[in-house]
Coordinates of C-alpha atoms and ligand atoms in Angstrom, one line a residue:
M1 CA 12.1 36.0 -23.9
P2 CA 14.2 35.2 -20.9
Q3 CA 13.9 37.9 -18.3
P4 CA 16.4 38.3 -15.6
A5 CA 15.3 37.0 -12.2
P6 CA 15.2 39.7 -9.4
A7 CA 18.3 39.9 -7.2
S8 CA 18.1 37.6 -4.2
P9 CA 16.8 37.4 -1.5
T10 CA 13.3 37.4 -2.8
A11 CA 10.1 37.2 -0.8
L12 CA 7.9 34.1 -1.1
N13 CA 5.0 34.9 -3.4
S14 CA 3.2 32.1 -5.3
F15 CA -0.6 32.1 -5.8
D16 CA -0.9 30.3 -9.1
E17 CA 0.6 27.8 -11.5
F18 CA 1.1 30.1 -14.6
T19 CA 2.2 33.7 -13.9
R20 CA 5.8 34.6 -14.6
L21 CA 8.1 32.2 -12.5
D22 CA 11.1 33.8 -10.8
E23 CA 12.2 31.3 -8.3
V24 CA 11.7 27.5 -7.8
V25 CA 13.0 24.7 -5.6
L26 CA 14.0 21.8 -7.7
G27 CA 14.1 18.3 -6.2
R28 CA 17.0 15.8 -6.3
A29 CA 17.3 12.0 -6.5
E30 CA 20.6 11.1 -4.9
H31 CA 20.2 7.8 -2.9
Y32 CA 16.8 7.1 -4.5
D33 CA 18.0 3.5 -4.8
A34 CA 14.8 1.7 -3.4
H35 CA 11.0 2.0 -2.9
H36 CA 10.0 1.1 0.5
T37 CA 6.8 -0.8 -0.3
D38 CA 5.0 -0.8 3.0
T39 CA 1.3 -0.6 3.4
S40 CA 1.2 3.3 3.4
W41 CA 3.2 3.2 0.1
R42 CA 1.1 0.4 -1.4
L43 CA -2.1 2.3 -0.6
F44 CA -0.8 5.6 -1.9
F45 CA 0.2 4.1 -5.3
Y46 CA -2.5 1.5 -5.3
D47 CA -4.2 2.8 -8.5
N48 CA -0.9 2.2 -10.4
V49 CA 0.7 -0.7 -8.5
A50 CA -2.2 -3.0 -7.7
P51 CA -2.0 -5.1 -10.8
V52 CA 1.7 -5.6 -10.3
L53 CA 1.4 -6.4 -6.6
G54 CA -1.0 -9.1 -7.7
R55 CA 1.6 -10.9 -9.9
H56 CA 3.6 -13.7 -8.4
A57 CA 6.7 -11.9 -9.4
T58 CA 6.2 -9.2 -6.8
P59 CA 8.5 -8.9 -3.8
S60 CA 5.6 -9.8 -1.5
G61 CA 7.4 -10.3 1.8
E62 CA 10.3 -8.1 0.6
E63 CA 9.4 -4.5 1.4
L64 CA 12.5 -2.8 0.0
L65 CA 12.3 -2.9 -3.8
P66 CA 15.8 -2.0 -5.3
I67 CA 16.0 0.5 -8.1
P68 CA 19.0 -0.1 -10.4
G69 CA 21.7 2.6 -10.1
Q70 CA 21.8 3.2 -13.8
L71 CA 18.2 4.6 -13.7
V72 CA 19.0 6.9 -10.8
D73 CA 22.0 8.3 -12.6
E74 CA 19.9 8.8 -15.7
L75 CA 17.3 10.5 -13.7
N76 CA 19.8 12.8 -12.2
E77 CA 21.1 13.6 -15.7
D78 CA 17.5 14.6 -16.8
I79 CA 17.1 16.7 -13.7
A80 CA 20.3 18.5 -14.4
G81 CA 18.9 19.2 -17.9
L82 CA 15.8 20.6 -16.2
A83 CA 17.9 22.9 -13.9
D84 CA 19.8 24.2 -16.9
A85 CA 16.6 24.9 -18.8
L86 CA 15.0 26.7 -15.9
T87 CA 18.2 28.8 -15.4
G88 CA 18.2 29.5 -19.2
C89 CA 14.7 30.9 -18.8
G90 CA 15.9 33.4 -16.2
V91 CA 14.5 31.4 -13.2
K92 CA 16.5 31.2 -10.0
V93 CA 16.8 27.5 -9.0
L94 CA 17.2 26.5 -5.3
R95 CA 17.8 22.9 -4.4
P96 CA 17.0 20.9 -1.3
A97 CA 19.9 19.6 0.8
A98 CA 21.2 16.2 -0.4
P99 CA 20.9 13.2 1.8
G100 CA 24.4 12.0 2.3
K101 CA 23.4 8.3 2.4
D102 CA 20.5 5.9 2.5
I103 CA 18.5 6.8 5.6
D104 CA 16.4 4.5 7.7
I105 CA 13.9 6.2 9.8
R106 CA 11.8 4.9 12.7
S107 CA 8.8 6.1 14.5
P108 CA 7.3 4.5 17.7
H109 CA 5.0 2.6 15.4
W110 CA 6.9 1.7 12.2
D111 CA 10.2 2.0 10.3
A112 CA 10.9 2.9 6.7
R113 CA 13.7 3.8 4.3
A114 CA 13.5 7.5 3.7
T115 CA 12.5 8.8 0.3
P116 CA 14.9 11.5 -1.0
P117 CA 13.5 15.0 -1.7
L118 CA 12.7 14.5 -5.4
N119 CA 9.0 15.3 -5.7
V120 CA 9.1 18.5 -3.7
R121 CA 5.6 19.4 -4.9
D122 CA 4.1 16.8 -2.7
Q123 CA 4.8 17.6 0.9
T124 CA 4.3 21.5 0.8
I125 CA 1.9 24.0 -0.7
I126 CA 3.0 27.6 -1.2
L127 CA -0.2 29.7 -0.7
G128 CA 0.8 33.3 -1.4
N129 CA 3.2 34.3 1.3
T130 CA 2.7 31.1 3.3
I131 CA 4.6 27.9 3.3
V132 CA 2.2 25.1 4.3
E133 CA 3.8 21.8 5.1
T134 CA 1.2 19.0 4.5
A135 CA 0.6 15.7 6.3
P136 CA 2.4 12.9 4.5
H137 CA 0.6 9.8 3.4
V138 CA 3.7 7.6 2.8
R139 CA 5.7 6.8 6.0
A140 CA 9.0 7.0 4.1
R141 CA 8.3 10.7 3.4
I142 CA 7.6 12.0 6.9
F143 CA 11.0 13.7 7.3
E144 CA 11.4 14.6 3.6
N145 CA 10.9 18.3 4.2
D146 CA 13.8 18.5 6.6
L147 CA 16.0 18.8 3.6
L148 CA 14.0 21.8 2.4
K149 CA 14.3 23.6 5.7
P150 CA 17.4 25.7 4.5
A151 CA 15.2 27.1 1.8
F152 CA 12.2 27.6 4.1
Y153 CA 14.2 29.4 6.7
R154 CA 15.5 31.7 4.0
Y155 CA 12.0 32.6 2.9
Y156 CA 11.0 32.9 6.6
Q157 CA 13.7 35.5 7.1
E158 CA 12.4 37.4 4.2
G159 CA 9.0 37.6 5.9
A160 CA 7.1 34.4 4.8
N161 CA 4.5 32.8 7.1
W162 CA 5.1 29.2 7.8
L163 CA 2.5 26.6 8.9
S164 CA 2.4 22.8 9.2
M165 CA -0.5 20.5 9.3
P166 CA -0.5 18.2 12.4
R167 CA 2.1 15.4 11.7
P168 CA 0.2 12.2 11.3
A169 CA 1.4 9.1 13.3
L170 CA 0.5 6.9 10.3
A171 CA -0.1 4.1 12.7
R172 CA -1.9 0.9 11.7
D173 CA -5.4 2.3 11.0
S174 CA -4.6 5.9 10.1
L175 CA -5.3 5.6 6.4
D176 CA -8.7 5.6 4.8
T177 CA -9.2 2.9 2.1
A178 CA -12.7 4.2 1.2
Y179 CA -11.7 5.5 -2.2
F180 CA -10.9 2.0 -3.3
T181 CA -13.7 0.1 -1.5
R182 CA -16.3 2.4 -2.9
Q183 CA -15.2 1.1 -6.3
N184 CA -15.4 -2.4 -5.0
L185 CA -11.6 -2.8 -5.3
D186 CA -10.1 -5.3 -2.9
V187 CA -7.2 -3.6 -0.9
S188 CA -5.9 -6.7 0.7
R189 CA -2.8 -6.7 -1.5
A190 CA -1.9 -3.4 0.1
T191 CA -3.0 -4.0 3.6
D192 CA -2.2 -7.7 4.2
S193 CA 1.4 -7.1 5.0
E194 CA 0.9 -4.3 7.5
S195 CA 3.4 -4.5 10.3
A196 CA 2.9 -1.0 11.9
G197 CA 1.6 -0.7 15.4
A198 CA -1.8 0.7 16.3
I199 CA -2.6 3.6 18.6
E200 CA -5.7 2.8 20.6
G201 CA -8.6 5.1 19.8
L202 CA -6.8 7.0 17.0
G203 CA -8.6 6.1 13.9
L204 CA -8.4 8.0 10.6
E205 CA -6.0 10.9 10.7
M206 CA -5.5 14.1 8.7
V207 CA -3.4 13.0 5.8
F208 CA -2.9 15.1 2.6
D209 CA -0.3 16.0 0.1
G210 CA 0.4 19.4 -1.5
A211 CA 0.0 18.0 -5.0
Q212 CA -3.8 17.5 -4.3
C213 CA -4.1 21.2 -4.7
M214 CA -4.1 23.5 -7.8
R215 CA -3.7 27.2 -7.2
L216 CA -5.7 29.8 -9.1
G217 CA -5.0 33.2 -7.4
R218 CA -7.6 33.6 -4.6
D219 CA -9.0 30.2 -5.4
V220 CA -7.5 26.8 -4.7
L221 CA -8.8 23.5 -6.0
V222 CA -8.5 20.7 -3.4
N223 CA -9.0 17.0 -4.3
V224 CA -10.8 15.2 -1.5
A225 CA -11.0 11.4 -2.1
N226 CA -11.5 10.2 1.5
H227 CA -11.8 11.1 5.2
N228 CA -8.0 11.7 5.6
H229 CA -8.3 14.5 3.0
E230 CA -11.6 15.8 4.3
L231 CA -9.9 16.6 7.6
A232 CA -7.1 18.4 5.7
L233 CA -9.6 20.5 3.7
R234 CA -11.1 21.7 7.0
W235 CA -7.7 22.5 8.4
L236 CA -6.9 24.6 5.2
R237 CA -10.2 26.5 5.5
D238 CA -9.7 27.1 9.2
N239 CA -6.0 28.2 8.9
I240 CA -5.9 30.2 5.6
R241 CA -8.8 32.6 5.8
D242 CA -8.2 34.7 2.8
L243 CA -8.3 32.1 0.0
R244 CA -11.3 30.2 -1.2
F245 CA -10.9 26.4 -1.2
H246 CA -13.0 24.4 -3.7
R247 CA -13.5 20.7 -2.9
L248 CA -13.0 18.4 -5.9
D249 CA -14.9 15.3 -5.1
A250 CA -12.6 12.3 -5.7
M251 CA -11.2 13.6 -9.0
A252 CA -8.3 11.2 -8.4
D253 CA -7.0 9.0 -5.6
N254 CA -4.7 11.7 -4.4
H255 CA -2.6 14.0 -6.6
I256 CA -4.2 15.9 -9.5
D257 CA -1.3 17.3 -11.4
S258 CA -1.3 14.6 -14.0
V259 CA -5.0 15.2 -14.5
L260 CA -5.3 19.0 -14.7
V261 CA -2.9 21.8 -15.3
P262 CA -4.2 25.5 -15.6
L263 CA -2.1 27.1 -18.3
R264 CA -3.4 30.7 -18.2
P265 CA -6.7 32.3 -17.1
G266 CA -9.4 30.6 -19.3
L267 CA -7.3 27.7 -20.5
M268 CA -6.3 24.4 -19.0
L269 CA -4.8 21.2 -20.0
L270 CA -6.9 18.2 -18.9
R271 CA -6.4 14.4 -19.1
S272 CA -9.8 13.8 -20.8
P273 CA -13.3 15.2 -21.0
A274 CA -14.3 12.7 -18.2
Y275 CA -12.7 15.1 -15.7
L276 CA -14.6 18.2 -16.5
K277 CA -17.5 17.4 -14.2
Y278 CA -15.3 17.5 -11.1
L279 CA -14.3 21.2 -11.7
P280 CA -16.0 24.3 -10.3
A281 CA -18.7 25.6 -12.6
A282 CA -16.7 28.6 -13.6
M283 CA -13.9 26.5 -14.9
Q284 CA -16.2 24.2 -17.0
S285 CA -16.4 27.0 -19.5
W286 CA -12.7 27.5 -19.9
D287 CA -11.1 26.4 -23.1
V288 CA -9.5 23.0 -22.7
I289 CA -6.5 21.2 -24.3
Y290 CA -6.9 17.5 -23.9
A291 CA -3.8 15.4 -23.4
P292 CA -3.0 13.6 -26.7
E293 CA -2.9 9.8 -26.6
T294 CA 0.4 8.2 -25.9
D295 CA 1.5 4.6 -26.2
D296 CA 4.2 2.4 -24.8
S297 CA 6.7 3.6 -27.4
N298 CA 6.9 6.9 -25.5
F299 CA 8.4 5.1 -22.5
P300 CA 11.7 3.3 -22.0
D301 CA 11.7 -0.5 -22.2
Y302 CA 12.9 -1.9 -18.9
S303 CA 12.8 -5.6 -19.8
D304 CA 16.6 -5.9 -19.7
L305 CA 16.6 -4.6 -16.0
G306 CA 14.2 -7.2 -14.7
F307 CA 11.4 -6.2 -12.4
V308 CA 10.8 -2.4 -12.1
I309 CA 7.4 -1.2 -10.8
P310 CA 5.8 1.7 -12.6
I311 CA 4.3 3.8 -9.8
G312 CA 3.2 6.6 -12.2
S313 CA 0.6 6.3 -15.1
R314 CA 1.1 7.0 -18.8
Y315 CA -0.3 10.4 -18.2
M316 CA 2.6 11.7 -16.1
D317 CA 3.8 14.1 -18.8
I318 CA 0.7 16.2 -18.4
N319 CA 2.6 17.4 -15.4
L320 CA 4.3 20.3 -17.0
L321 CA 5.8 23.4 -15.5
S322 CA 4.8 26.9 -16.7
I323 CA 7.4 29.6 -16.9
D324 CA 4.7 32.1 -17.8
E325 CA 1.4 32.2 -19.5
N326 CA 3.0 31.5 -22.9
T327 CA 6.0 29.4 -22.0
V328 CA 5.9 25.8 -20.7
V329 CA 8.6 23.2 -19.9
V330 CA 7.4 19.8 -21.4
N331 CA 9.0 16.4 -21.5
S332 CA 10.6 16.1 -24.9
L333 CA 9.6 12.4 -24.9
Y334 CA 5.9 13.6 -25.3
P335 CA 6.2 15.2 -28.8
E336 CA 2.4 14.8 -29.3
L337 CA 1.8 17.3 -26.4
I338 CA 4.5 19.7 -27.6
E339 CA 2.8 19.9 -31.0
V340 CA -0.6 20.6 -29.6
L341 CA 0.7 23.3 -27.2
E342 CA 2.7 24.9 -30.0
G343 CA -0.5 24.9 -32.1
H344 CA -2.0 27.0 -29.3
G345 CA 0.8 29.5 -29.6
F346 CA 2.9 28.3 -26.6
T347 CA 6.7 28.5 -26.6
V348 CA 7.7 25.0 -25.5
V349 CA 11.0 24.4 -23.7
P350 CA 11.6 20.7 -24.2
V351 CA 13.5 18.8 -21.6
R352 CA 14.2 15.1 -21.6
H353 CA 12.7 13.0 -18.8
R354 CA 12.9 9.3 -19.1
H355 CA 12.0 7.5 -15.9
R356 CA 8.9 9.4 -14.9
R357 CA 6.8 6.3 -14.4
L358 CA 9.4 4.7 -12.1
F359 CA 9.8 7.6 -9.7
G360 CA 6.3 8.9 -10.1
G361 CA 7.0 12.5 -10.9
G362 CA 6.9 14.9 -13.8
F363 CA 8.3 18.5 -13.9
H364 CA 5.4 19.8 -11.8
C365 CA 6.1 17.3 -9.2
F366 CA 9.8 17.9 -9.1
T367 CA 9.4 21.6 -8.4
L368 CA 8.0 24.0 -5.8
D369 CA 7.4 27.4 -7.3
T370 CA 8.1 29.8 -4.6
V371 CA 8.2 33.0 -6.4
R372 CA 5.7 33.9 -9.1
R373 CA 4.6 37.4 -10.1
G374 CA 0.8 36.9 -9.9
G375 CA -1.3 37.8 -6.8
P376 CA -4.6 36.7 -5.3
E377 CA -6.5 37.4 -8.5
D378 CA -10.1 36.2 -9.0
Y379 CA -9.8 33.9 -12.1
L380 CA -13.1 32.2 -11.5
S381 CA -15.7 34.9 -12.1
Ligands
LIG401 N1 -2.5 7.6 -8.7 C1 -1.7 8.6 -8.1 C2 -0.4 8.0 -7.5 C3 0.8 8.7 -7.6 C4 1.0 9.8 -6.8 C5 2.2 10.5 -6.8 C6 3.2 10.0 -7.6 O1 4.4 10.7 -7.6 C7 3.0 8.9 -8.4 C8 1.8 8.3 -8.4 C9 -1.5 9.7 -9.1 O2 -2.0 10.7 -9.2 O3 -1.7 10.8 -8.7
LIG402 N1 3.1 15.6 -7.6 C1 3.1 14.4 -8.1 N2 4.0 13.6 -7.6 N3 2.3 14.0 -9.0 C2 2.3 12.7 -9.7 C3 0.9 12.3 -10.0 C4 1.0 11.0 -10.7 C5 -0.3 10.3 -11.0 N4 -0.6 9.4 -9.9 C6 0.0 9.5 -12.3 O1 0.3 8.3 -12.0 O2 -0.2 9.9 -13.4

């Protein structure tokens, strides 16, 4: 049943992924007309893009990979549908500011075409009453949170705490390739075209995205797949003293929200049984809904549009957004999942989302849930 959201302004309060949602920031895609495929981008998406980078059809020297305008328009249509659905559920929807044009950014060591604030889950974690800005991996995303600052200041005025991890320089050797080399994967297709400058003596930096975390009340799961992430886990533990951070040992290359989504205490959605072993012991006895198989017919056919790189996997739609412990917003183009969730008694709000593999985000990625009703409960004992 839709419940009215409280009158604004509201204090920041978000400790988990599933208690009743009252307020959310929803990303936007205006001017998402290219992927800047520099080394930091290629490494970040390597799991998904390596096979395509290997094909002779790739824009090897050409770093700006254009995205057809029709796809951006369709994405914006789908996001508008998501905004309406959230409002219809009684959730207050805030938006980042819109970039007015394509923006080229430059640091002392590199330049990049800025990514618009679409996947707002990625560069921030809300931990209770604290906004934590994380340390971007992709150079094109380093100023992305500027467009969320109007919202962050609003919460700050209402009493939120606000912290930022040290901003990484993302110089030539800042990123750790260990996750790939440990699997004997050759990363040269990502690193061969590196043009960024080096900073003498710097080495691996703290680099980490908010979407590497899953929040469970007083506990937070943190995916650590390399030394960049290891430094960030230490920073989280040193700076947020009242939550318990659990290290997931390389459950994925980086983000985990298309692998695992806690649905309510004692029940989670998981990509497959192979991922259980990464979870804290207490979660291994939770009930699990495994993501039903999909095939290519669930995804648009882009053959008429020429070369379009899928930066997201087929599992992107696991990435749902909970309105409360019984209500979830799910991509209508994943009917197999809707059926399973309804079978478990969930009310599913279906919203169409076509191009999730091109822009690399589902509904969890597109949103930053700033106000939920739950507190720092102990769900793990
Ligand atoms: N393999 C990564 C790469 C990726 C990250 C973010 C995206 O938006 C898209 C793709 C996926 O989990 O997590
Ligand atoms: N918060 C996000 N942007 N999550 C996206 C994770 C996508 C994941 N790499 C996949 O390809 O399935």
